[in-house]
Coordinates of C-alpha atoms and ligand atoms in Angstrom, one line a residue:
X272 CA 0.0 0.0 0.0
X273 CA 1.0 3.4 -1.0
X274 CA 1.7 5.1 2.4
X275 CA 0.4 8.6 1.3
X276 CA 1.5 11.2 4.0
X277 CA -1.4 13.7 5.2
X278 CA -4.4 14.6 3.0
X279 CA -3.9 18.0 2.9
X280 CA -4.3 20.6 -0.2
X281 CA -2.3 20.1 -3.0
X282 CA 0.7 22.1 -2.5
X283 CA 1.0 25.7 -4.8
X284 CA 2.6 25.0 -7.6
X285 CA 3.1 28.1 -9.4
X286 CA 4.4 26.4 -12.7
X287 CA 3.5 25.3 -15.3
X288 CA -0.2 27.0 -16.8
X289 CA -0.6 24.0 -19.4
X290 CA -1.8 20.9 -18.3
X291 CA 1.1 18.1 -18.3
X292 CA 0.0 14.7 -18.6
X293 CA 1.8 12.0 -17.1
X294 CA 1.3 8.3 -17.2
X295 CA 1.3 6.4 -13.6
X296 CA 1.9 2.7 -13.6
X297 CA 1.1 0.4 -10.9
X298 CA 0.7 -3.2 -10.3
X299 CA -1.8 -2.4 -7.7
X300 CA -4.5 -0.4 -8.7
X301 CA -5.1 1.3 -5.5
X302 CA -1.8 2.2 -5.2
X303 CA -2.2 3.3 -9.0
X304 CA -5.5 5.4 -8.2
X305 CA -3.7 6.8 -5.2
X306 CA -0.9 8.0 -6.8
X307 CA -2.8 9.5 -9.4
X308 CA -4.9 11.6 -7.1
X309 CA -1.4 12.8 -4.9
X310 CA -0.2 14.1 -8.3
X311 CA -3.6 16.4 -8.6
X312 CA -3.9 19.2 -11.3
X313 CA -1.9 20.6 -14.0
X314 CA -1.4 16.5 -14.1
X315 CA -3.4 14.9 -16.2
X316 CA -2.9 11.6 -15.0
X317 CA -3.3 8.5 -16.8
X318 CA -3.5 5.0 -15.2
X319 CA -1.6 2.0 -16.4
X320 CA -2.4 -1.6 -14.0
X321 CA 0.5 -3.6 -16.2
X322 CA 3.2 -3.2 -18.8
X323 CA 1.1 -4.1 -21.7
X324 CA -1.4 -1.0 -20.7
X325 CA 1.5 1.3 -20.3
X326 CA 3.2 0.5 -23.7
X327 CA 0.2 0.4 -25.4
X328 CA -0.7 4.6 -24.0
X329 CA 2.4 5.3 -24.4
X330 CA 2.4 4.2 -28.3
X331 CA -0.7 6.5 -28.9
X332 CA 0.2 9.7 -27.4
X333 CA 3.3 11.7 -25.8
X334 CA 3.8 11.6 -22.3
X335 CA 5.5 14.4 -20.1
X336 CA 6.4 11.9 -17.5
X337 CA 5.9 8.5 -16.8
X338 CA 5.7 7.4 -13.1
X339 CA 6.5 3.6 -12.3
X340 CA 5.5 1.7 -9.5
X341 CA 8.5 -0.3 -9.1
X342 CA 7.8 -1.6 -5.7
X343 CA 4.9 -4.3 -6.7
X344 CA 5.8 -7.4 -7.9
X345 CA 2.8 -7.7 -10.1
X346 CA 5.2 -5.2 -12.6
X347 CA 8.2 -5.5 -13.8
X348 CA 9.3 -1.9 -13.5
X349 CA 12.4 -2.3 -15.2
X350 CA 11.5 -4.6 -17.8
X351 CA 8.8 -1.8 -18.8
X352 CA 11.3 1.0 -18.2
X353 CA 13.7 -1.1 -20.6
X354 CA 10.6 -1.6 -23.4
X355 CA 9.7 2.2 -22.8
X356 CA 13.6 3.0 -23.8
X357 CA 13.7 1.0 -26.8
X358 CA 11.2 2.5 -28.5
X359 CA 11.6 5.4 -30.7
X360 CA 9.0 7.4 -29.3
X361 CA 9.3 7.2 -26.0
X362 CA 13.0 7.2 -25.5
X363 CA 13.5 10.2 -24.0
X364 CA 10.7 10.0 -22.2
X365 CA 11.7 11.1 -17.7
X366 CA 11.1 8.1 -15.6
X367 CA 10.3 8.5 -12.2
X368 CA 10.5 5.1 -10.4
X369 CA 8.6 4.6 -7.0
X370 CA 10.9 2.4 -4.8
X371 CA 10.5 1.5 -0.9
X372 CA 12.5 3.5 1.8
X373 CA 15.2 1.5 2.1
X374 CA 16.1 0.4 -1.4
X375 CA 19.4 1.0 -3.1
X376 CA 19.0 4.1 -5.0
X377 CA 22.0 3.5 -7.0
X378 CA 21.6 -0.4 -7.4
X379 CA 18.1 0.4 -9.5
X380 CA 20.7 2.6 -11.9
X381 CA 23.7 0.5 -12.0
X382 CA 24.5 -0.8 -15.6
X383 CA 20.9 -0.1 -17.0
X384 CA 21.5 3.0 -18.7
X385 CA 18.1 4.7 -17.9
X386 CA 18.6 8.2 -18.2
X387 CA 17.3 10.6 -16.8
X388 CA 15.6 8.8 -14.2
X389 CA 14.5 9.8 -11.2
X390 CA 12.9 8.6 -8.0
X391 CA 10.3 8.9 -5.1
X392 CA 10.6 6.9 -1.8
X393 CA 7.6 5.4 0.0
X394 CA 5.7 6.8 2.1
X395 CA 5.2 8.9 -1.1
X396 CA 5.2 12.7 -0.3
X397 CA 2.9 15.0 -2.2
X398 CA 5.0 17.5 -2.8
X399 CA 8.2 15.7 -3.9
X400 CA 6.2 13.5 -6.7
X401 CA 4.8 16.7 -8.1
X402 CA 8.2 18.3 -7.7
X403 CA 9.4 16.0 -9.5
X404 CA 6.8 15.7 -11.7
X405 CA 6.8 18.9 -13.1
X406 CA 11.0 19.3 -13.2
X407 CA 10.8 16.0 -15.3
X408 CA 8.0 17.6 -17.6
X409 CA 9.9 20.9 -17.7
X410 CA 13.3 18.5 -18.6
X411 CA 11.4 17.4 -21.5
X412 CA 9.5 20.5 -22.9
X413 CA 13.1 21.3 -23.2
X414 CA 14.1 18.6 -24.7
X415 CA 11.8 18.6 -26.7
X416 CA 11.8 22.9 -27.5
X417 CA 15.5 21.8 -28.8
X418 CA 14.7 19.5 -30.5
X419 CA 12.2 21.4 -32.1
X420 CA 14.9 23.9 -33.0
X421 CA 17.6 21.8 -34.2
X422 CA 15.0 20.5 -36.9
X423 CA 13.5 24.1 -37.5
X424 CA 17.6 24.9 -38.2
X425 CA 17.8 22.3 -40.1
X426 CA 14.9 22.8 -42.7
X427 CA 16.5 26.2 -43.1
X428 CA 19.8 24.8 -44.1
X429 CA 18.1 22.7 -46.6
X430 CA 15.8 25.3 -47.8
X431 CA 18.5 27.7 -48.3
X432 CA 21.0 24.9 -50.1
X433 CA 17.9 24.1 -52.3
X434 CA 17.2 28.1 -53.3
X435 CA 21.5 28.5 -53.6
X436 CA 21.1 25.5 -55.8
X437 CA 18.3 26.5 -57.8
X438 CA 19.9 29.8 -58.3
X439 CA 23.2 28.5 -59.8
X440 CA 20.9 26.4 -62.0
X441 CA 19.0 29.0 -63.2
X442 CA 22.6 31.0 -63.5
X443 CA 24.3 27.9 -65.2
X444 CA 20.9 27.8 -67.6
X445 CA 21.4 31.7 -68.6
X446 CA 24.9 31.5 -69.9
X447 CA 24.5 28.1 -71.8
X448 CA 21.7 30.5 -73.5
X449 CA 23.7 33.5 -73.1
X450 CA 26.8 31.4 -75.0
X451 CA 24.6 29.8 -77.9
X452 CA 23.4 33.2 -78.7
X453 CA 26.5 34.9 -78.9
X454 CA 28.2 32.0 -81.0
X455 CA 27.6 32.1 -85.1
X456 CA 26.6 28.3 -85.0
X457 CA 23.1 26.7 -85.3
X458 CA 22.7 25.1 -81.2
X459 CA 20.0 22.2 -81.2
X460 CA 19.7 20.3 -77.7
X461 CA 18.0 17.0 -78.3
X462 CA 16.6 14.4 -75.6
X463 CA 18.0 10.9 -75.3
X464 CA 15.5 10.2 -78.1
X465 CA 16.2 12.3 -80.7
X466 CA 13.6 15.1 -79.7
X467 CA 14.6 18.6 -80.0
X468 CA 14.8 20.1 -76.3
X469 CA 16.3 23.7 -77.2
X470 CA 17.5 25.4 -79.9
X471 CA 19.2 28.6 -80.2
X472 CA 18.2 31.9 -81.8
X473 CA 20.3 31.7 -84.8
X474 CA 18.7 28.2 -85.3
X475 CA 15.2 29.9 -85.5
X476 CA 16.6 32.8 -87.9
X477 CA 18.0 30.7 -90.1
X478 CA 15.8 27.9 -90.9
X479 CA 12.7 30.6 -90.6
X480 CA 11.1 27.6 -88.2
X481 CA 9.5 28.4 -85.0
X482 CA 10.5 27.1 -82.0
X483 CA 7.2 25.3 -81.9
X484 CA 7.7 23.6 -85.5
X485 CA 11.2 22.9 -84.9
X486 CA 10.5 20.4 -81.6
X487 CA 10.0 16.6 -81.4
X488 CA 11.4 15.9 -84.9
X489 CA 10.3 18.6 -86.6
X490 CA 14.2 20.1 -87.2
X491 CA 14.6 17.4 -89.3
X492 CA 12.6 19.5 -91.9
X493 CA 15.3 22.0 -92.0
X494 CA 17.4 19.5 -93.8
X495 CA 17.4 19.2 -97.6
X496 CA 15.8 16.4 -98.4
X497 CA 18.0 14.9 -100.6
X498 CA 20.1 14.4 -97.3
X499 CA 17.7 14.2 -94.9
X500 CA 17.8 10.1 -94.7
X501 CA 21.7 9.7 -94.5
X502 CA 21.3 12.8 -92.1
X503 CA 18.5 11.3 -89.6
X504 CA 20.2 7.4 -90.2
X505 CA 23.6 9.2 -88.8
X506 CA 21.7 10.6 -85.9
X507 CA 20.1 7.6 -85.0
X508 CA 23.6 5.0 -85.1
X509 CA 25.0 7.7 -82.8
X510 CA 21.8 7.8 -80.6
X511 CA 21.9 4.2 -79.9
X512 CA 25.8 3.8 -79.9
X513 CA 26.7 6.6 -78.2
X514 CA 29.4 7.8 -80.5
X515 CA 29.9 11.2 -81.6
X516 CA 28.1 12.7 -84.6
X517 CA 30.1 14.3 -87.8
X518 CA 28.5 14.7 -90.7
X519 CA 27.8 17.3 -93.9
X520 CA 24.8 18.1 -95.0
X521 CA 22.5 21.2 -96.5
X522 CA 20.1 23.3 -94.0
X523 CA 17.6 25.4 -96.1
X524 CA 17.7 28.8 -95.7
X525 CA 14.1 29.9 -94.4
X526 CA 14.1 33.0 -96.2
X527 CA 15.2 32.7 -99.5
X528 CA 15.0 28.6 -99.4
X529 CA 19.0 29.1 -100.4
X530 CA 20.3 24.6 -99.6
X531 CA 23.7 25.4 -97.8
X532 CA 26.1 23.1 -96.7
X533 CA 26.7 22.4 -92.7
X534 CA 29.0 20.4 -90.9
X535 CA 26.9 18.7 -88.0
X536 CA 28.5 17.9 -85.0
X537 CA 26.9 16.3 -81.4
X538 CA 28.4 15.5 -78.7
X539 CA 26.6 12.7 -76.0
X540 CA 25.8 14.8 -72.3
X541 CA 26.0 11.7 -69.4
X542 CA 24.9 11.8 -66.2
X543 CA 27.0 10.5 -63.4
X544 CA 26.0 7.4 -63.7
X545 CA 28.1 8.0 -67.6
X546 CA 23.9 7.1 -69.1
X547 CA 23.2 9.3 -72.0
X548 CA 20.7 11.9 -71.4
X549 CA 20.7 14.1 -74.0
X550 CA 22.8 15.8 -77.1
X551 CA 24.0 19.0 -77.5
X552 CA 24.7 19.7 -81.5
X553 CA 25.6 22.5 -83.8
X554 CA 25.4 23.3 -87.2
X555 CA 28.4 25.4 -88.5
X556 CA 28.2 26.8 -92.4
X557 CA 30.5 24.7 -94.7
X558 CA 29.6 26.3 -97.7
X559 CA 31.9 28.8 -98.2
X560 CA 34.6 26.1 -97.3
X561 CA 33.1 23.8 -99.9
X562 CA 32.8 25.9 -102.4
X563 CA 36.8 26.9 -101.9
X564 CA 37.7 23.5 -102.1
X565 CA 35.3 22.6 -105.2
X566 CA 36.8 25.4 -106.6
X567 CA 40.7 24.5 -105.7
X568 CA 39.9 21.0 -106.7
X569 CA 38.4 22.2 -110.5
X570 CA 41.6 24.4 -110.5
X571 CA 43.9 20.8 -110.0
X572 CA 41.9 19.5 -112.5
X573 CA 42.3 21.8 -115.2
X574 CA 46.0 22.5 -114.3
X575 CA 46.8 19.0 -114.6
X576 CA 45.4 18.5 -117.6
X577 CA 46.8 21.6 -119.5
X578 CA 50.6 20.4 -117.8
X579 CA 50.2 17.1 -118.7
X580 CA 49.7 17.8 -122.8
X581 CA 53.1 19.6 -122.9
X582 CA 54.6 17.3 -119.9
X583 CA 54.2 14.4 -122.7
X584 CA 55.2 15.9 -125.8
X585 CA 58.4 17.1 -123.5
X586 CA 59.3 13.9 -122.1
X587 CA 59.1 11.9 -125.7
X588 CA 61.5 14.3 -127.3
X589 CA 63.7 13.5 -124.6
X590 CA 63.1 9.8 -124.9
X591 CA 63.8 10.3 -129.3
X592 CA 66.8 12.3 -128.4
X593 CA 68.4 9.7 -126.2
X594 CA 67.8 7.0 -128.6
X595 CA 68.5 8.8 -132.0
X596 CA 71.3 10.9 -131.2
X597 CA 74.5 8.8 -129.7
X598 CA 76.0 11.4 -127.4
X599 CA 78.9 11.3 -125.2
X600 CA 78.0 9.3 -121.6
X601 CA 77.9 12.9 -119.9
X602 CA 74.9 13.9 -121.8
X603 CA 73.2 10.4 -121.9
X604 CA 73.3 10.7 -118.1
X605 CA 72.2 14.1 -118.5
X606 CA 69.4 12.9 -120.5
X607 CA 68.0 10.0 -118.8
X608 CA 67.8 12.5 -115.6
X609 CA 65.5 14.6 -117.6
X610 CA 63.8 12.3 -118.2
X611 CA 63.2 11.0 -115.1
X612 CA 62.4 14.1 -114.0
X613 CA 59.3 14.4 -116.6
X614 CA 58.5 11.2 -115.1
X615 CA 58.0 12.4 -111.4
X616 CA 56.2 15.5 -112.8
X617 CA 54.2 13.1 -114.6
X618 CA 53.1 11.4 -110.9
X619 CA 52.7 14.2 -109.2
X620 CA 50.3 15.7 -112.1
X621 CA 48.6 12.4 -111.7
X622 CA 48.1 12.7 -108.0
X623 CA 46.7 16.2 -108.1
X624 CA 44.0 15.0 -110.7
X625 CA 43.6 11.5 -109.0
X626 CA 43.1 13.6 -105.9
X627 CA 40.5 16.1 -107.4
X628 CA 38.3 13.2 -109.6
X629 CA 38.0 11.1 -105.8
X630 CA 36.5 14.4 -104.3
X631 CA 34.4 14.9 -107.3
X632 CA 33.4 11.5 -106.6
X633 CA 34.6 10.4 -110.5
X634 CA 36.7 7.4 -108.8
X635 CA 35.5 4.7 -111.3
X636 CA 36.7 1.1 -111.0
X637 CA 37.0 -1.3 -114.5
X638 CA 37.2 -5.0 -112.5
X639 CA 38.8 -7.7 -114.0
X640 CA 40.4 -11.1 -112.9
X641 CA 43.9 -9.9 -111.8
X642 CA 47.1 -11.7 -109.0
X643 CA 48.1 -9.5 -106.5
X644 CA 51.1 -11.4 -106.6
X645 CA 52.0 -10.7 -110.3
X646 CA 50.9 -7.3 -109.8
X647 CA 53.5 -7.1 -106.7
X648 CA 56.2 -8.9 -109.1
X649 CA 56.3 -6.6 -111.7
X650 CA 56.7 -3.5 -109.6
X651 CA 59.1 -5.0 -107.7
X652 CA 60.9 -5.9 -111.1
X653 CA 60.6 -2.0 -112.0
X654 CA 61.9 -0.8 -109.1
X655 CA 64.7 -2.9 -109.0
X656 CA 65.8 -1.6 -112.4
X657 CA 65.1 2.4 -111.1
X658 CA 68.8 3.9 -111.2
X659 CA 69.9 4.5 -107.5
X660 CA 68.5 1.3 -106.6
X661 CA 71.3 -0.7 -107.2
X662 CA 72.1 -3.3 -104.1
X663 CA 68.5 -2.9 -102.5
X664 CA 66.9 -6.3 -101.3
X665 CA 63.4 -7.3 -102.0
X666 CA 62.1 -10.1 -99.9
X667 CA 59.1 -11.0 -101.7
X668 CA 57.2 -13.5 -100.7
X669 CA 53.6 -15.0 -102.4
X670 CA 51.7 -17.8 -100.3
X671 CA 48.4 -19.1 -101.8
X672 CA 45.5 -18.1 -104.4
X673 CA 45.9 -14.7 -105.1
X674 CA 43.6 -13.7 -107.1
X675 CA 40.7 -11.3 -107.1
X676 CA 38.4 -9.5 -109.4
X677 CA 39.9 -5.9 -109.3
X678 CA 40.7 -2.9 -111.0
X679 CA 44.1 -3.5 -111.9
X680 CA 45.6 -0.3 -112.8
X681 CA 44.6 1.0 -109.3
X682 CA 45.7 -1.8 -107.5
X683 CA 49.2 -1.1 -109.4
X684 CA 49.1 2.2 -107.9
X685 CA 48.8 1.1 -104.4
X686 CA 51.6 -1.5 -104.3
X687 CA 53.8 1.2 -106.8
X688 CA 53.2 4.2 -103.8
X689 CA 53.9 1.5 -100.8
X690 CA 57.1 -0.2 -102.4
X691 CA 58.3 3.3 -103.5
X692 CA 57.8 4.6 -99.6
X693 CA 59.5 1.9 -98.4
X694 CA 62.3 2.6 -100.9
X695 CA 62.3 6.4 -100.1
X696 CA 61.7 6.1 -96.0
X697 CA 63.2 2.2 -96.1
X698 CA 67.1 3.8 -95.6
X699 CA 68.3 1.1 -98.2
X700 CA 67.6 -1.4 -96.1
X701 CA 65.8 -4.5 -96.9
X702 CA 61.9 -4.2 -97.9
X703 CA 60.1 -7.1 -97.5
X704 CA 56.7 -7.8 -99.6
X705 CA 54.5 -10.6 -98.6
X706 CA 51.2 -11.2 -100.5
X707 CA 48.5 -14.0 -99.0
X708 CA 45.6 -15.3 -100.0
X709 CA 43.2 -16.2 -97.2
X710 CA 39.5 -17.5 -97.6
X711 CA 37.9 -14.5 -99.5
X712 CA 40.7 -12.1 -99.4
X713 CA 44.1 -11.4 -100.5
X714 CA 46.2 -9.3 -98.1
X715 CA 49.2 -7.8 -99.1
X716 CA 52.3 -6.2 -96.6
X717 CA 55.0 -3.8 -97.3
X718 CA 57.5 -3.3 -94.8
X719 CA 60.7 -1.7 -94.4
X720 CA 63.7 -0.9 -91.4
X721 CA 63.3 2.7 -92.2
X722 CA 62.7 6.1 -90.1
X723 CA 59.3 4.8 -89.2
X724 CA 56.1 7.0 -88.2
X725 CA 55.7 8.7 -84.7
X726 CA 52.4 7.5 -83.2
X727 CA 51.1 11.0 -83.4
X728 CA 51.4 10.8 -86.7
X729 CA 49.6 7.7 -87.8
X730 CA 46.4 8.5 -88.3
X731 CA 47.5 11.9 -90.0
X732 CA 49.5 10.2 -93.0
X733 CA 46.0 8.6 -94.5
X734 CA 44.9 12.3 -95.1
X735 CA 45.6 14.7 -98.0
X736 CA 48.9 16.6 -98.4
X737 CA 49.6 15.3 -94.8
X738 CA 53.2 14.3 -94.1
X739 CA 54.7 12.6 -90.4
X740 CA 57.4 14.7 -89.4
X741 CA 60.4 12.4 -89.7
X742 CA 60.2 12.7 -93.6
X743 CA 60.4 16.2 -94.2
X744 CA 63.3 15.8 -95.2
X745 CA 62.1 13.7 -98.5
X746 CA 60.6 14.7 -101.4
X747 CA 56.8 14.5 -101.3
X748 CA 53.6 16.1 -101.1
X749 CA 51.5 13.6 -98.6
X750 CA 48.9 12.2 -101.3
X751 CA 50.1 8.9 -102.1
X752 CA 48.7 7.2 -99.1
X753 CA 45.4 9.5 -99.0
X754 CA 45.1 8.1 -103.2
X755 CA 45.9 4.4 -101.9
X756 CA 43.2 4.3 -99.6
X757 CA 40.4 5.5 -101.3
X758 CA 41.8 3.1 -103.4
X759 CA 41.4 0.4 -101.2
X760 CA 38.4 1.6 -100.0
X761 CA 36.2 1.5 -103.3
X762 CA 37.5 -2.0 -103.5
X763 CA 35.5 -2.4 -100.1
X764 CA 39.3 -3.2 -99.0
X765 CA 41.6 -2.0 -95.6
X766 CA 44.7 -0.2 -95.5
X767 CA 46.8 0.4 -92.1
X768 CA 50.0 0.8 -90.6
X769 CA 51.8 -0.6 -87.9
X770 CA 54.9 1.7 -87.3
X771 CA 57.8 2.4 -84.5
X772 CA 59.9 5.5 -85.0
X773 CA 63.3 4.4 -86.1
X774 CA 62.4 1.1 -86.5
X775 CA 60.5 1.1 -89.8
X776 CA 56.9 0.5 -91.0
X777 CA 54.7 -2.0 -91.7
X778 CA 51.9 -1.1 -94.4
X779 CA 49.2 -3.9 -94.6
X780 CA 46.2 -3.8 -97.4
X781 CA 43.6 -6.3 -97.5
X782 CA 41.5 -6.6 -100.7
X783 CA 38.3 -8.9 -100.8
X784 CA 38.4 -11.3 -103.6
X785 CA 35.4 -9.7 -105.2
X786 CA 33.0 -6.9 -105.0
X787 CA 30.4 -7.6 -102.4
X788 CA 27.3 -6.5 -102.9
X789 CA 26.2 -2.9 -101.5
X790 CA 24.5 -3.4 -98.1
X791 CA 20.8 -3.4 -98.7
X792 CA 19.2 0.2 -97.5
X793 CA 16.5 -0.2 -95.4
Ligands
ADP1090 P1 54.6 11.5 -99.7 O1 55.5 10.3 -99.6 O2 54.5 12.0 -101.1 O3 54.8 12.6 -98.7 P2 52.4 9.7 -99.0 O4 50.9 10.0 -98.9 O5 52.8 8.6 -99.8 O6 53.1 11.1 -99.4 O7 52.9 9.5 -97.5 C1 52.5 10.4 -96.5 C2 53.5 10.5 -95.4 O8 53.6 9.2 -94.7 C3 54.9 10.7 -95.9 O9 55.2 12.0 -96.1 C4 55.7 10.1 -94.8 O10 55.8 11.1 -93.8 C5 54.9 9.0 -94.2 N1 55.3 7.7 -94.8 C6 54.7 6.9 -95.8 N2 55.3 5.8 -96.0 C7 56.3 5.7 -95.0 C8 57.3 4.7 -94.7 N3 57.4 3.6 -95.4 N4 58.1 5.0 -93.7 C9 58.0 6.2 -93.0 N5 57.1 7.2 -93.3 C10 56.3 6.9 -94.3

């Protein structure tokens, strides 16, 4: 039994105004009802006769204070302090345990970690339990005002990252706009799927579209139809490989309906995550480039062609000179350098007009059945007679059919350009020529022990009038190899190099047997 001292009045309590409830527990429900009553007003006391009771008010609503009878065996007082403390809403919760006279304060405390926790000795006193009471419920009002605060400081500190954020955002936004305005190129943005997001002002001036007819897919009217297909086809292999976009073709001019030539570029934007999530693509004008070059390339064509008329009739008077007249071995020598000099004018005329019928696109191929290997044994043969050669070694070497259906006076020209780069590059050492046939190729290797190629320059010398470094000392205007591999390449063929500087060079072209068919548009 609860020994309650006196009846008297509630004690004053001059704090706090609000009401403060409190939840009593107690084995023994007079004890319970008893202790209840003691506490009197601003409690609002609620009564709890067993553990289950207590946990189950205390999981509905928040107490102030929660006073347990731990002096009744019918309760375990710690076991329902321990539950109390486990659970998130309740952890903080004061504790106020009611334990007899002579207990071991501190015993109840050791080594369970229930803080803060408080206590009341029987008899109970009035005025201590609602002291305590209410310095409990004042503990936690604190507690819980700081928490409050901490929270409240928080959701600043997020608001306030989430405005900075937005703002640098909206900052970032305004110069990617700011930049695409002030730049001369046409700026499309596209989604993932190919849908135009954004594009810039000069977009809209020039193609005369609104912005409105110009999103989704509707850009791709801007393009002229004869290249819209090849245009939208290259968009959509880089869309679903991820590769970057290059490619030439005409935009119509929305006010005069003037087709002018672009060069398209897009780059892939990833997220973090390196998933594509958009494009970013411009549109520079080419025309003025293309027209230069049509216009240097008709200039080649025409100079050739008027040098090579007296370049002939030159070099066969030489050739009648040095076979009718018998002159002195001074002038023979003379002679023949001549007309070996004709002769490299004659190449180099070649090239040039080569060069300028691929870019016209007049490359045309007459197939026939030809051997690579014959083709590589005569201009091994010729070379071997070239003055100057004297004492050069030829390793050639032919393994298996060999033949193909190709054009054969191009195919010449290849092998002639390699072999003579290995002799000019090869530092008279020996160049080896191996030529294979494999199932429905032939594949054919120059190499030399030469100056070799640095790696920078590799994928330069394939290019016109590009030279590697090393060989500026040579003779040479960089279009042999750029000729030998559109060469190869109308043949459907490969040409590449494997290369170590001053080590030498190996140049390997493979031809297929015969011309496949074109690959089926669809
Ligand atoms: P050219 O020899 O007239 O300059 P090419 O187009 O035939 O033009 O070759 C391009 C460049 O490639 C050469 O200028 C040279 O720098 C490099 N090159 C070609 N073949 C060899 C080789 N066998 N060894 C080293 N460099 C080579």
């Amino acid at each position: 039994m609860v020994g309650v001292r006196g009846r008297q009045k509630p004690a004053k309590v001059s704090e706090p105004v609000d009401a403060v409830d409190v939840l009593v527990t107690s084995g023994r429900r007079r004890e319970l009802r008893a202790l209840g009553q003691l506490l009197g007003a601003p409690f609002r006391s609620e009564l709890a006769s067993s553990s289950r009771e207590a946990l189950l008010r205390t999981a509905e609503r928040d107490f102030a204070a929660i006073v347990i009878d731990a002096t009744s065996p019918a309760l375990d007082g710690f076991a329902l302090a321990r539950a109390i403390r486990a659970r998130q809403r309740t952890r903080r919760v004061p504790l106020i345990f009611v334990i007899e006279r002579d207990a071991d304060a501190p015993r109840i405390y050791r080594g369970k970690g229930f803080a803060p926790v408080d206590h009341v000795v029987r008899p109970v006193d009035r005025d201590v339990i609602r002291a305590k009471a209410l310095a409990s419920a004042d503990l936690a009002r604190r507690e819980r005002r700081s928490a409050g605060h901490t929270e409240e400081l928080e959701r600043a500190a997020r608001r306030a990252r989430k405005l900075e954020l937005t703002a640098a955002a909206a900052a970032a936004d305004k110069r990617f706009a700011n930049l695409t305005q002030a730049i001369p190129e046409l700026v499309v943005t596209l989604d993932s799927a190919g849908s135009l997001e954004f594009c810039n002002r000069r977009w809209l001036e020039y193609t005369g579209l609104s912005i409105e007819h110009s999103r989704g897919r509707g850009w791709v009217l801007a393009i002229h139809p004869d290249d819209r297909r090849r245009s939208v086809r290259a968009w959509e292999r880089s869309i679903s490989s991820g590769e970057v976009l290059e490619i030439e073709c005409r935009l119509r001019r929305g006010f005069d309906g003037a087709m002018r030539w672009h060069t398209c570029r897009a780059l892939p934007e990833r997220d973090d995550d390196g998933t594509i999530v958009g494009w970013l693509g411009t549109y520079s004008d080419s025309e003025e480039l293309k027209r230069a070059i049509r216009a240097r390339d008709e200039f080649l064509s025409i100079a050739s062609h008027e040098l090579r008329t007296p370049l002939t009739a030159l070099k066969l008077r030489l050739e009648s000179l040095a076979h009718t007249a018998a002159p002195d071995e001074r002038a023979a020598r003379r002679l023949n350098g001549a007309i070996r000099q004709t002769e490299r004018l004659e190449r180099l005329i070649d090239h040039l007009l080569d060069a300028s019928r691929i870019s016209a696109g007049r490359l045309v191929l007459e197939r026939t059945a030809v051997s690579l290997g014959e083709i590589a044994g005569e201009v091994v043969g010729r070379a071997r007679e070239q003055p100057g050669v004297t004492g050069q070694v030829f390793d050639l070497v032919i393994e298996g059919d060999v033949v193909g259906t190709w054009d054969r006076m191009r195919i010449e020209q290849v092998v002639e350009n390699l072999i003579s780069n290995a002799l000019k590059y090869g530092g008279g050492r020996p160049v080896g020529v191996w030529v294979r046939g494999a199932d429905d190729a032939v594949e054919l290797t120059v190499s030399d022990h030469g100056i070799g190629i640095d790696a920078a320059d590799l994928s330069r010398i394939f290019e016109q009038y590009e030279r590697a470094e090393a060989s500026q000392g040579q003779s040479g205007i960089g279009m042999g190899l750029y000729i030998a591999r559109q060469i190869v390449q109308a043949h459907a063929g490969e040409i590449d190099v494997e290369s170590r500087l001053g080590e030498g060079s190996s140049f390997r072209v493979v031809l297929p047997r015969s011309a496949r068919p074109p690959t089926p548009l669809h």
